[in-house]
GROMACS .gro file of C-alpha atoms in nm:
model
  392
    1UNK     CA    1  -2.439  11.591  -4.770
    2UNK     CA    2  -2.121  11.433  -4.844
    3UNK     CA    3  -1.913  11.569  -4.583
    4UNK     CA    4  -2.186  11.427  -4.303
    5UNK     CA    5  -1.994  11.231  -4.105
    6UNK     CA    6  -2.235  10.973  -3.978
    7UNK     CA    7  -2.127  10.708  -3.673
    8UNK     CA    8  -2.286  10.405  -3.553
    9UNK     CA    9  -2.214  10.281  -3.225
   10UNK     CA   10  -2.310   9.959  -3.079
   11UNK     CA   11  -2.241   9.869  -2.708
   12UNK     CA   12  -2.392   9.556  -2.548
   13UNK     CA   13  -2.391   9.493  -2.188
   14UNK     CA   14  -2.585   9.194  -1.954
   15UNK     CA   15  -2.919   9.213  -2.126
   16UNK     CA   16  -2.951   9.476  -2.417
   17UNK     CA   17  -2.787   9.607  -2.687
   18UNK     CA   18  -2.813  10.005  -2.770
   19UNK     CA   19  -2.720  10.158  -3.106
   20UNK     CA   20  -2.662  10.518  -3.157
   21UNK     CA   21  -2.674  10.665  -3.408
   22UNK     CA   22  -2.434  10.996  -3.443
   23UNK     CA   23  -2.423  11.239  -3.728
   24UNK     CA   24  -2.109  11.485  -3.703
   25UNK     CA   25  -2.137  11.391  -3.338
   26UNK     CA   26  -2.461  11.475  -3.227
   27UNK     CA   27  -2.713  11.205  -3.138
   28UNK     CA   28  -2.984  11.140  -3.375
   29UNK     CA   29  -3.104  10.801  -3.318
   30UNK     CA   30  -3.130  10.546  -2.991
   31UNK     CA   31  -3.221  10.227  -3.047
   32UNK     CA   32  -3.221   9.977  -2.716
   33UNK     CA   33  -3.293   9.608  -2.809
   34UNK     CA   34  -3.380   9.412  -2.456
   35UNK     CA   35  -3.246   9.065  -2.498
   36UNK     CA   36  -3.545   8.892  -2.278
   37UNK     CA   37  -3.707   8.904  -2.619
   38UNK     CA   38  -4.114   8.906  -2.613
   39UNK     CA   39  -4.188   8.667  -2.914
   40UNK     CA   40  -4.298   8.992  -3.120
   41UNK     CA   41  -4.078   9.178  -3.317
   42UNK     CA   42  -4.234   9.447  -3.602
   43UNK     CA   43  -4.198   9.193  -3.947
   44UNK     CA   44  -4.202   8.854  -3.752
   45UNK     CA   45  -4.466   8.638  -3.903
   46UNK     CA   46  -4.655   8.391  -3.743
   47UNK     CA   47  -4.869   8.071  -3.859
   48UNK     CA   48  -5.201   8.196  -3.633
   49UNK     CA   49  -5.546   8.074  -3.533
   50UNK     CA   50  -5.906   8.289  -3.621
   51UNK     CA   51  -6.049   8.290  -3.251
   52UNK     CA   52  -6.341   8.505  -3.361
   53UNK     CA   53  -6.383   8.739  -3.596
   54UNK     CA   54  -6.630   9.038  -3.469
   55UNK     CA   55  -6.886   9.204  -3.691
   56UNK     CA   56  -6.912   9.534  -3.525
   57UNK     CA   57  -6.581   9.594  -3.514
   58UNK     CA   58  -6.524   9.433  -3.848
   59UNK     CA   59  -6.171   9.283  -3.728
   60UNK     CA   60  -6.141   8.938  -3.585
   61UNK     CA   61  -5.914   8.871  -3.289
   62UNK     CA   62  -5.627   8.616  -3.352
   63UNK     CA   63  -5.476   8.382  -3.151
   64UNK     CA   64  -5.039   8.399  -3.223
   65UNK     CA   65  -4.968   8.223  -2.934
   66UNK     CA   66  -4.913   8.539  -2.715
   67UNK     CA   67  -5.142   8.603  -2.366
   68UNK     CA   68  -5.337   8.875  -2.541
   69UNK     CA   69  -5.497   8.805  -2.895
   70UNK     CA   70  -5.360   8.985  -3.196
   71UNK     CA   71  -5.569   9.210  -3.378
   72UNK     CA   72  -5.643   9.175  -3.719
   73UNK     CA   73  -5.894   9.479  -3.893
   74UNK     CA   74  -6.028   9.369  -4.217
   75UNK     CA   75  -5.845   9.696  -4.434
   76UNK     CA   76  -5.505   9.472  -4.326
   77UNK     CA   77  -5.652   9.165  -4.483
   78UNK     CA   78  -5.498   9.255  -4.819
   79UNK     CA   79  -5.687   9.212  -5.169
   80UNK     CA   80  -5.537   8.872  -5.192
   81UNK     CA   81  -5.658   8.689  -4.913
   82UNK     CA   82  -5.809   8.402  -5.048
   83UNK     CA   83  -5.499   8.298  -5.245
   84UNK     CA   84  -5.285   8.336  -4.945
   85UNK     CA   85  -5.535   8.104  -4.717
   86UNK     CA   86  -5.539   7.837  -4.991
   87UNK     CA   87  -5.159   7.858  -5.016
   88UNK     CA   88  -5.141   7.818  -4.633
   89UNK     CA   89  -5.388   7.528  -4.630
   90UNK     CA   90  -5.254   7.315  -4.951
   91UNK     CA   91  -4.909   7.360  -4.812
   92UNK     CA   92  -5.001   7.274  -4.467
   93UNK     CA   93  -5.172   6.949  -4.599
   94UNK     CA   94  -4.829   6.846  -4.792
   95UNK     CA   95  -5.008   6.938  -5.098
   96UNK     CA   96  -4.816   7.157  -5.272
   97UNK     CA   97  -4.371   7.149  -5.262
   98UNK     CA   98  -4.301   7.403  -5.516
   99UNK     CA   99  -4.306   7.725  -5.304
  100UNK     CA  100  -4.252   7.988  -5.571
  101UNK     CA  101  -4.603   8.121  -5.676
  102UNK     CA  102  -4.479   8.083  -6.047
  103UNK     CA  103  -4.751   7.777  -6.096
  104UNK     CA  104  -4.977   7.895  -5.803
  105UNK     CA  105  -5.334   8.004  -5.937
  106UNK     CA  106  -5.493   8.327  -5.771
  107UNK     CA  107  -5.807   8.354  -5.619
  108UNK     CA  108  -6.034   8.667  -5.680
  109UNK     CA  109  -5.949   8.957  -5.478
  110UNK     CA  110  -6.172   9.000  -5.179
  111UNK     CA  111  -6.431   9.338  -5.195
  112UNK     CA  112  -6.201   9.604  -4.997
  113UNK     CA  113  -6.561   9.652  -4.835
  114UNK     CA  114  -6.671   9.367  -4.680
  115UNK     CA  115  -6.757   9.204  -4.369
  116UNK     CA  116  -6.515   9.026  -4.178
  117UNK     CA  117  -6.746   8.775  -4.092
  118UNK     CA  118  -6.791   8.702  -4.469
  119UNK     CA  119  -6.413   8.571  -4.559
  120UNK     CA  120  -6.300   8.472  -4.177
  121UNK     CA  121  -6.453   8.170  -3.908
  122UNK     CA  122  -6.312   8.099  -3.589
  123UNK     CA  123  -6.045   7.859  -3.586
  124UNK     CA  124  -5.904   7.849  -3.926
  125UNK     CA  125  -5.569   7.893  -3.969
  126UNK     CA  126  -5.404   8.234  -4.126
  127UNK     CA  127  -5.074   8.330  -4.206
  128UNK     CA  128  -5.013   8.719  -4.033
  129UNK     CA  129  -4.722   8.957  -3.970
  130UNK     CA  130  -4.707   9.194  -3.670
  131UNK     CA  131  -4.729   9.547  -3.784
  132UNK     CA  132  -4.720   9.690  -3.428
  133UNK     CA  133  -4.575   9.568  -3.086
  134UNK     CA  134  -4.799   9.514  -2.825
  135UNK     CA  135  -4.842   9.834  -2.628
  136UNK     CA  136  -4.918   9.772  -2.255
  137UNK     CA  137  -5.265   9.606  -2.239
  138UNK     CA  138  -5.314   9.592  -2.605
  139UNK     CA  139  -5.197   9.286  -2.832
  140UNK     CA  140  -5.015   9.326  -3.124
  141UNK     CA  141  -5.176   9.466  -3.469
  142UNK     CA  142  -5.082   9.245  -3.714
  143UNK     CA  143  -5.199   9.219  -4.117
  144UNK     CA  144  -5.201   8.947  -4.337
  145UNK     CA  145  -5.036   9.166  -4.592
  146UNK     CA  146  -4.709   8.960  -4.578
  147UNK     CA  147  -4.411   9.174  -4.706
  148UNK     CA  148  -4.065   9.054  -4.625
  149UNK     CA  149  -3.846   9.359  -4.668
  150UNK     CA  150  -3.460   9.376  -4.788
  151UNK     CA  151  -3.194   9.602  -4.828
  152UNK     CA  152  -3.345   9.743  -5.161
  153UNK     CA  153  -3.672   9.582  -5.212
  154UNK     CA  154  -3.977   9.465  -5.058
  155UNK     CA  155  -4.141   9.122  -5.158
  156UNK     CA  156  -4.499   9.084  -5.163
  157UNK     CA  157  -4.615   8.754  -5.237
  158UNK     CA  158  -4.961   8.690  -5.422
  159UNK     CA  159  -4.980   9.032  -5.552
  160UNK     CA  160  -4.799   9.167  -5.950
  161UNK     CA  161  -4.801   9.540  -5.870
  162UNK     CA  162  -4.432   9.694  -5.901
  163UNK     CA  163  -4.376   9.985  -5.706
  164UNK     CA  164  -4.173  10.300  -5.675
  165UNK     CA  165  -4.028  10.443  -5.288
  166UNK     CA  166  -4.217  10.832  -5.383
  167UNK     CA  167  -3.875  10.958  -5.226
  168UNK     CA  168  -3.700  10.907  -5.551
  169UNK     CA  169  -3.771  11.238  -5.745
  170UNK     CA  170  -3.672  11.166  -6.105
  171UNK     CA  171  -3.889  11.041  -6.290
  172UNK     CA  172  -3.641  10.847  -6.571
  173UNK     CA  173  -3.522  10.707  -6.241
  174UNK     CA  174  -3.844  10.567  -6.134
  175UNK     CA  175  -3.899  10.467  -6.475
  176UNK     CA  176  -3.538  10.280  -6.503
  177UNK     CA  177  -3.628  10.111  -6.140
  178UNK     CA  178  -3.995  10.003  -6.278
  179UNK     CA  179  -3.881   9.848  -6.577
  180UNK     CA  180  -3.532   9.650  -6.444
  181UNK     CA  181  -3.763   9.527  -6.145
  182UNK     CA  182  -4.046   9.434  -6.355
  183UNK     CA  183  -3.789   9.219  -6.588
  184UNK     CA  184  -3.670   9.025  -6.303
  185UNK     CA  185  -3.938   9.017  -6.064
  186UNK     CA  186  -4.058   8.636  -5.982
  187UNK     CA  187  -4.411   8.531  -6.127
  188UNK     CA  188  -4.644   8.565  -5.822
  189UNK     CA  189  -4.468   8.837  -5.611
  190UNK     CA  190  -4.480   9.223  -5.619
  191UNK     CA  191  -4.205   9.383  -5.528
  192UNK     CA  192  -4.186   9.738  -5.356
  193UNK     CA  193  -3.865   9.892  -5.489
  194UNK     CA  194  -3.700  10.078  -5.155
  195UNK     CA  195  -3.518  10.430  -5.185
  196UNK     CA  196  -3.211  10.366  -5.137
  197UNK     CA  197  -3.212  10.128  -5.436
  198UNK     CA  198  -3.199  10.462  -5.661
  199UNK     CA  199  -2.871  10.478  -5.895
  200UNK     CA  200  -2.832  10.097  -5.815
  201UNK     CA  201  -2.737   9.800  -6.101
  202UNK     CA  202  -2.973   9.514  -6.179
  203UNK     CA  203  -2.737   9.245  -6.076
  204UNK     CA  204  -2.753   9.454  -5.697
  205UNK     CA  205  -3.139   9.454  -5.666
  206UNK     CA  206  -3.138   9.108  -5.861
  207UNK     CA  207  -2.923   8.948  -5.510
  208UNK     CA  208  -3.169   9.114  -5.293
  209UNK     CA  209  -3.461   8.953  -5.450
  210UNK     CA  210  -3.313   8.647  -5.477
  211UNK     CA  211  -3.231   8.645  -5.100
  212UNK     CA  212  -3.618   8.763  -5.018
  213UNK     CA  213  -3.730   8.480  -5.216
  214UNK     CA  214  -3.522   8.248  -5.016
  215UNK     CA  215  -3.638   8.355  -4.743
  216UNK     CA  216  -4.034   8.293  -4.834
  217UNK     CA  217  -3.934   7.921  -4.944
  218UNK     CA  218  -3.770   7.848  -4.593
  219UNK     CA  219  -4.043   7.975  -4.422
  220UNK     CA  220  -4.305   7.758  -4.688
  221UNK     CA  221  -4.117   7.438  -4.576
  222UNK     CA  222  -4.139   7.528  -4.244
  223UNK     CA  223  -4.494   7.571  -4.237
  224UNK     CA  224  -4.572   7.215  -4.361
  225UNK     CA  225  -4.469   7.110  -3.955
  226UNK     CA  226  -4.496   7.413  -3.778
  227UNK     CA  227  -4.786   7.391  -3.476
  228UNK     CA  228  -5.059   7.684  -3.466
  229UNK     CA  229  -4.999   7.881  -3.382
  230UNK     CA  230  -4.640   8.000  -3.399
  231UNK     CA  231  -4.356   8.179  -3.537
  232UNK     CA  232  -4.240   8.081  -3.859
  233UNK     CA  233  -4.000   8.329  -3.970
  234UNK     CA  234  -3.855   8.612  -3.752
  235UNK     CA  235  -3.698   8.960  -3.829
  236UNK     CA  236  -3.354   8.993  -3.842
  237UNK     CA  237  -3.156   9.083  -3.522
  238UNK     CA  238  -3.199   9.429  -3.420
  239UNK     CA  239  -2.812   9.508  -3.586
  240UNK     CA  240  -2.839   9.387  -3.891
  241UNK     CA  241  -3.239   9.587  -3.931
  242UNK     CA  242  -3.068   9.884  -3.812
  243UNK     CA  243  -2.816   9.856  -4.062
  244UNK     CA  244  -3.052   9.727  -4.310
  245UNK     CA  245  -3.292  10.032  -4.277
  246UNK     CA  246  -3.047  10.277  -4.216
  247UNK     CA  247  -2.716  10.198  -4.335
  248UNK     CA  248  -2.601  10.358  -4.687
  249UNK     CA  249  -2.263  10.536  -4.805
  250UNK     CA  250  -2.247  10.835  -4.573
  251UNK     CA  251  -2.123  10.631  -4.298
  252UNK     CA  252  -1.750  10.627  -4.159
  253UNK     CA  253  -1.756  10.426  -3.899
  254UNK     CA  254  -1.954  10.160  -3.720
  255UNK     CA  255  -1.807  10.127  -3.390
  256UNK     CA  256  -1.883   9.840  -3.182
  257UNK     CA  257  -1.770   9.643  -2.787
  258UNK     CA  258  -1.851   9.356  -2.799
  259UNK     CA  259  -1.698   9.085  -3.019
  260UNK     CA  260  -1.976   8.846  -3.126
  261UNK     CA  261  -2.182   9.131  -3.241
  262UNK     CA  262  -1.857   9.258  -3.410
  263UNK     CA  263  -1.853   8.948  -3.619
  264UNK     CA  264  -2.195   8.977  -3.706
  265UNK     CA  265  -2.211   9.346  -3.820
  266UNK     CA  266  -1.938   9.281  -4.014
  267UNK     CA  267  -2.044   8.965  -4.162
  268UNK     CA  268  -2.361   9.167  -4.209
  269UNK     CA  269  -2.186   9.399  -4.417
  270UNK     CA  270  -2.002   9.197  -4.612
  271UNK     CA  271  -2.350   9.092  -4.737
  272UNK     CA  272  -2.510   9.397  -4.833
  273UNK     CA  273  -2.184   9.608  -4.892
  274UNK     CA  274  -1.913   9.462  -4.902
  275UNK     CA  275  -1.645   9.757  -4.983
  276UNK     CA  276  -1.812   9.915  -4.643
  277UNK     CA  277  -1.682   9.643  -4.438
  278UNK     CA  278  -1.343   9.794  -4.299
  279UNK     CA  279  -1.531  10.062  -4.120
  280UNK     CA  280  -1.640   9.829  -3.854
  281UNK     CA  281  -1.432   9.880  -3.587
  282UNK     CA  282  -1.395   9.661  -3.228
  283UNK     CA  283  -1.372   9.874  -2.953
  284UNK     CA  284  -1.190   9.715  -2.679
  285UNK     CA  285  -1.044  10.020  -2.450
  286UNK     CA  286  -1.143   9.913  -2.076
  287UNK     CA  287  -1.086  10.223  -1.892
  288UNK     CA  288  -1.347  10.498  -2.055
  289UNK     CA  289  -1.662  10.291  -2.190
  290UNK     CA  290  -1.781  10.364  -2.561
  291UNK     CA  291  -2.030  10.572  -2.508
  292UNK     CA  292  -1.858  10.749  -2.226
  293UNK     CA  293  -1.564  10.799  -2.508
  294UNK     CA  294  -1.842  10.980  -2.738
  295UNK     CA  295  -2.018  11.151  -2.547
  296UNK     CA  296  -2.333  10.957  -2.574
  297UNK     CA  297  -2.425  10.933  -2.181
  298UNK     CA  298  -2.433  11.277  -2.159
  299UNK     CA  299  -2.612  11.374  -2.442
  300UNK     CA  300  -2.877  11.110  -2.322
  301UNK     CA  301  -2.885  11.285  -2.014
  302UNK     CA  302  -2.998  11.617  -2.163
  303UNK     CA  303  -3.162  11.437  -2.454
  304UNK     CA  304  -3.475  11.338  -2.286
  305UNK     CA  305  -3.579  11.566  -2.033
  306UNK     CA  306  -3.908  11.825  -2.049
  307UNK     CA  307  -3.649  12.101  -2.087
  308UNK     CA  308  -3.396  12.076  -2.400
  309UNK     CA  309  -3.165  12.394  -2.426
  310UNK     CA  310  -3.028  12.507  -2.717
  311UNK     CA  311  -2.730  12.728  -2.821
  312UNK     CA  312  -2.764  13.140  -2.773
  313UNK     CA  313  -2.979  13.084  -2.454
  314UNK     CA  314  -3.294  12.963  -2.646
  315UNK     CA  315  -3.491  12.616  -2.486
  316UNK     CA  316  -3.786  12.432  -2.614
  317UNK     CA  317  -3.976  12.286  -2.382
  318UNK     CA  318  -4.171  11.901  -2.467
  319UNK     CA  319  -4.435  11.821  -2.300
  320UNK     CA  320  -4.597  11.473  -2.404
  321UNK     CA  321  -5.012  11.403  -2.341
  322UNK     CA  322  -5.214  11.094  -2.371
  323UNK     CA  323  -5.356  11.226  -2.750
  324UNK     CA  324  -5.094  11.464  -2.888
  325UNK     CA  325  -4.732  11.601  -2.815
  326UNK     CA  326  -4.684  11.988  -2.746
  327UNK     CA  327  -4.335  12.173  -2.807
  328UNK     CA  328  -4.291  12.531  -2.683
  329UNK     CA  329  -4.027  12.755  -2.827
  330UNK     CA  330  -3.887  12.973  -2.593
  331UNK     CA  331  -3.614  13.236  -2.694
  332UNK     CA  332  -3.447  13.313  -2.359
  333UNK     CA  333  -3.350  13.652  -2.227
  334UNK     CA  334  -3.338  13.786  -2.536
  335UNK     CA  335  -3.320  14.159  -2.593
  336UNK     CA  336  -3.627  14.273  -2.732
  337UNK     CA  337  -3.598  14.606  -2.941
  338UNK     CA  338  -3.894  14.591  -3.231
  339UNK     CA  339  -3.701  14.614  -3.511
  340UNK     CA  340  -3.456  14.288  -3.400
  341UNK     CA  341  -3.730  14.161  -3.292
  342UNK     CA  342  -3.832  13.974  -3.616
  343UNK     CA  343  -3.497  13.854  -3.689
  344UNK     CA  344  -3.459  13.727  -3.340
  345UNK     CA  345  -3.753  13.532  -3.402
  346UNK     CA  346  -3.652  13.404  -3.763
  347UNK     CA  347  -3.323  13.316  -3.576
  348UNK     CA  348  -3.446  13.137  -3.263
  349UNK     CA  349  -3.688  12.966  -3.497
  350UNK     CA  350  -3.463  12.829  -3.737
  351UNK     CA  351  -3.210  12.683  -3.399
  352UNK     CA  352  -3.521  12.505  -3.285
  353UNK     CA  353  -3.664  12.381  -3.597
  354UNK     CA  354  -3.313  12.194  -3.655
  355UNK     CA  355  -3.338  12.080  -3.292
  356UNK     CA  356  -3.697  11.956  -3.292
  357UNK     CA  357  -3.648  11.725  -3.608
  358UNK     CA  358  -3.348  11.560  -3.420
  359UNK     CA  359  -3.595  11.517  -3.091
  360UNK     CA  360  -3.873  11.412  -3.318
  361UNK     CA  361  -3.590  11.088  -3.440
  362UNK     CA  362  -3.434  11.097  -3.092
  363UNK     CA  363  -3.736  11.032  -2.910
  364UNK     CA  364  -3.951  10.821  -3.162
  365UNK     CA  365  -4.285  11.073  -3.122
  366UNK     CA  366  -4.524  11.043  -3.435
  367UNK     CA  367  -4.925  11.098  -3.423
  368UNK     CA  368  -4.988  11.479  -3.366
  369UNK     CA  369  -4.680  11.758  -3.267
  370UNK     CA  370  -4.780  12.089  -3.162
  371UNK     CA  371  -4.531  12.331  -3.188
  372UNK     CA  372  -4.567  12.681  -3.069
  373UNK     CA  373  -4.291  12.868  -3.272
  374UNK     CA  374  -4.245  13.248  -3.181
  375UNK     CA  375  -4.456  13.484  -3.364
  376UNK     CA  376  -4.328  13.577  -3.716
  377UNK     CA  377  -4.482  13.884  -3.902
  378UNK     CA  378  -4.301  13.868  -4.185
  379UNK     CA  379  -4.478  13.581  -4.455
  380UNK     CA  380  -4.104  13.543  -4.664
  381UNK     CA  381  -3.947  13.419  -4.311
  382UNK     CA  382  -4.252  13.154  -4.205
  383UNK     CA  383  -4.220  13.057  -4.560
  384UNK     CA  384  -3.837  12.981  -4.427
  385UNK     CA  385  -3.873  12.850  -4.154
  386UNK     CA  386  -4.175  12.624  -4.277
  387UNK     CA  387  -3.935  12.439  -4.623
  388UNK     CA  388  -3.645  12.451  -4.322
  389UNK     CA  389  -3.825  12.243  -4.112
  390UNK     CA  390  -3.925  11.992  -4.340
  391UNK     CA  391  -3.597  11.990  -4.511
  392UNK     CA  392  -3.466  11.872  -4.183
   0.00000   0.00000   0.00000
């Protein structure tokens, strides 16, 4: 792992930014940010308005502002509802100026199965964050979960429960994590301790916090004079989430053209890792473009079609439908004598396997992945290929 030699590079042009995301070359990630921004962004969270909350579908739809209503299922309500809404209406009244929770009583939790219509009437006034963008005709799903996420923890107001990212395996480390976060975690917040923060010092996770928190009182004062609806505390900017969510020490380089954004990575950096910050780099070469220089346009090019070839002749083909996505592994003109026949398969497997999980990232497809691997008798080699494939 250490060895990886993992690239970011960041090229802006008239109206969007794209960050790519290399590893020893090869493109992993594409992110495009549009800079026409639609209000939503995943994590902005809005001050919104009840329209009506519908019994049948036990979700009410919610008014943020947007042409389409918001929908809001009662499973995203979150246990602590009630305190939240009385937060959001004492504050909003001028009633309350001390932000942090540590005085704020708690309501009782609401029955994870009620009615919607029980807890929520049309027009009152609810504090949400958008879980998923809009897709096409749909509004945005949103929760009233609020979590405000950093570089090493998540906050969760009105809630105690400390927890553990399950992607740290030792247990003395999840144990360490528990008990430093629970020592100084603010009275009134849970906190959700990230992966990355594994192997890190109090005084690390201790800044993060502190900057979460600071975040939740700025967007309390704001919503003493904010209208409703509207948007009372946005995500980041697309570089500094990327970096936030993906950034950690196996990076060399960040490379990036265009000098604002420059400044701001680094600036970025210099926040959350501050030895790290040298590796930005400003790319100002006119003649050959940055992501002519590595590569990227062309590996777009092949990255995205039906057909995706792979090294000793073998192709997968990726075919996407309305309910599931469907990958065919095809080995080529291979020859076919029985007794290579298995290891052909094992080996053509194994190329594709390492290829899908890069098209999986590349391409952004969740929800259900067929893939059609060729036939393996042999139960030691699907046992292979199966831990390969998830180890990638």
């Amino acid at each position: 792992i250490y060895n990886m030699n993992k690239e970011l590079i960041i090229r802006k042009d008239d109206n969007a930014v794209d960050f790519a995301l290399l590893k020893d070359g090869k493109l992993i990630e594409l992110h495009k940010e549009e800079e026409k921004q639609s209000n939503f962004a995943v994590g902005d969270i809005f001050i919104a308005k009840i329209r009506k909350p519908v019994a049948g579908l036990n979700a009410a739809f919610v008014n943020l502002g947007h042409e389409k209503d918001a929908f809001l299922h009662y499973h995203d309500l979150g246990p602590n509802l009630p305190s939240l809404m009385k937060f959001i209406k004492l504050v909003s009244a001028g009633k309350i100026k001390d932000y942090s929770l540590k005085n704020f009583p708690f309501e009782a939790e609401i029955n994870k199965d009620g009615t919607i219509t029980d807890i929520l009437s049309p027009n009152q006034s609810i504090l949400v964050q958008v879980v998923k963008e809009p897709i096409s005709t749909k509004g945005p799903r949103i929760s009233s979960e609020i979590s405000l996420a950093g570089r090493y923890v998540v906050l969760v107001p009105f809630s105690d429960r400390v927890s553990v990212s399950q992607k740290i395996e030792s247990r003395e480390e999840k144990d360490r994590l528990k008990r430093l976060v629970q020592s100084i975690k603010p009275k009134g917040f849970g906190v959700i301790v990230r992966t990355v923060a594994e192997g890190k010092k109090v005084a690390e996770l201790d800044k993060d916090l502190q900057t979460l928190l600071e975040r939740w009182m700025s967007m309390s004062r704001r919503l003493q004079t904010a209208p409703h609806p509207s948007k009372v505390l946005g995500e980041l900017n697309k570089a500094s989430s990327i970096l936030r969510d993906v950034f950690n020490d196996t990076f060399s380089c960040i490379h990036v053209d265009d000098e604002d954004l420059y400044l701001e990575t680094k600036e970025y950096l210099q926040e959350i890792a501050p030895d790290k910050v040298s590796i930005v780099k400003y790319y100002q070469s006119k003649d050959l473009p940055l992501f002519e220089k590595y590569n990227i346009e062309r590996q777009i090019k092949t990255s995205f079609g039906k057909t995706v070839s792979m090294s000793k002749g073998a192709y997968l083909i990726i075919e996407h439908t309305e309910a599931l996505h469907v990958i065919d592994v095809n080995s080529g003109n291979r020859s076919s004598k029985a007794t290579s026949q298995e290891d052909t398969a094992l080996e053509v497997n194994m190329i594709a396997a390492a290829e899908i999980a890069r098209q999986l990232r590349l391409r952004d497809m969740g929800g259900i992945i067929v893939v059609d691997f060729i036939d393996m008798q042999n139960p030691e080699n699907r046992k292979v290929l199966y831990d390969f494939l998830r180890e990638e």
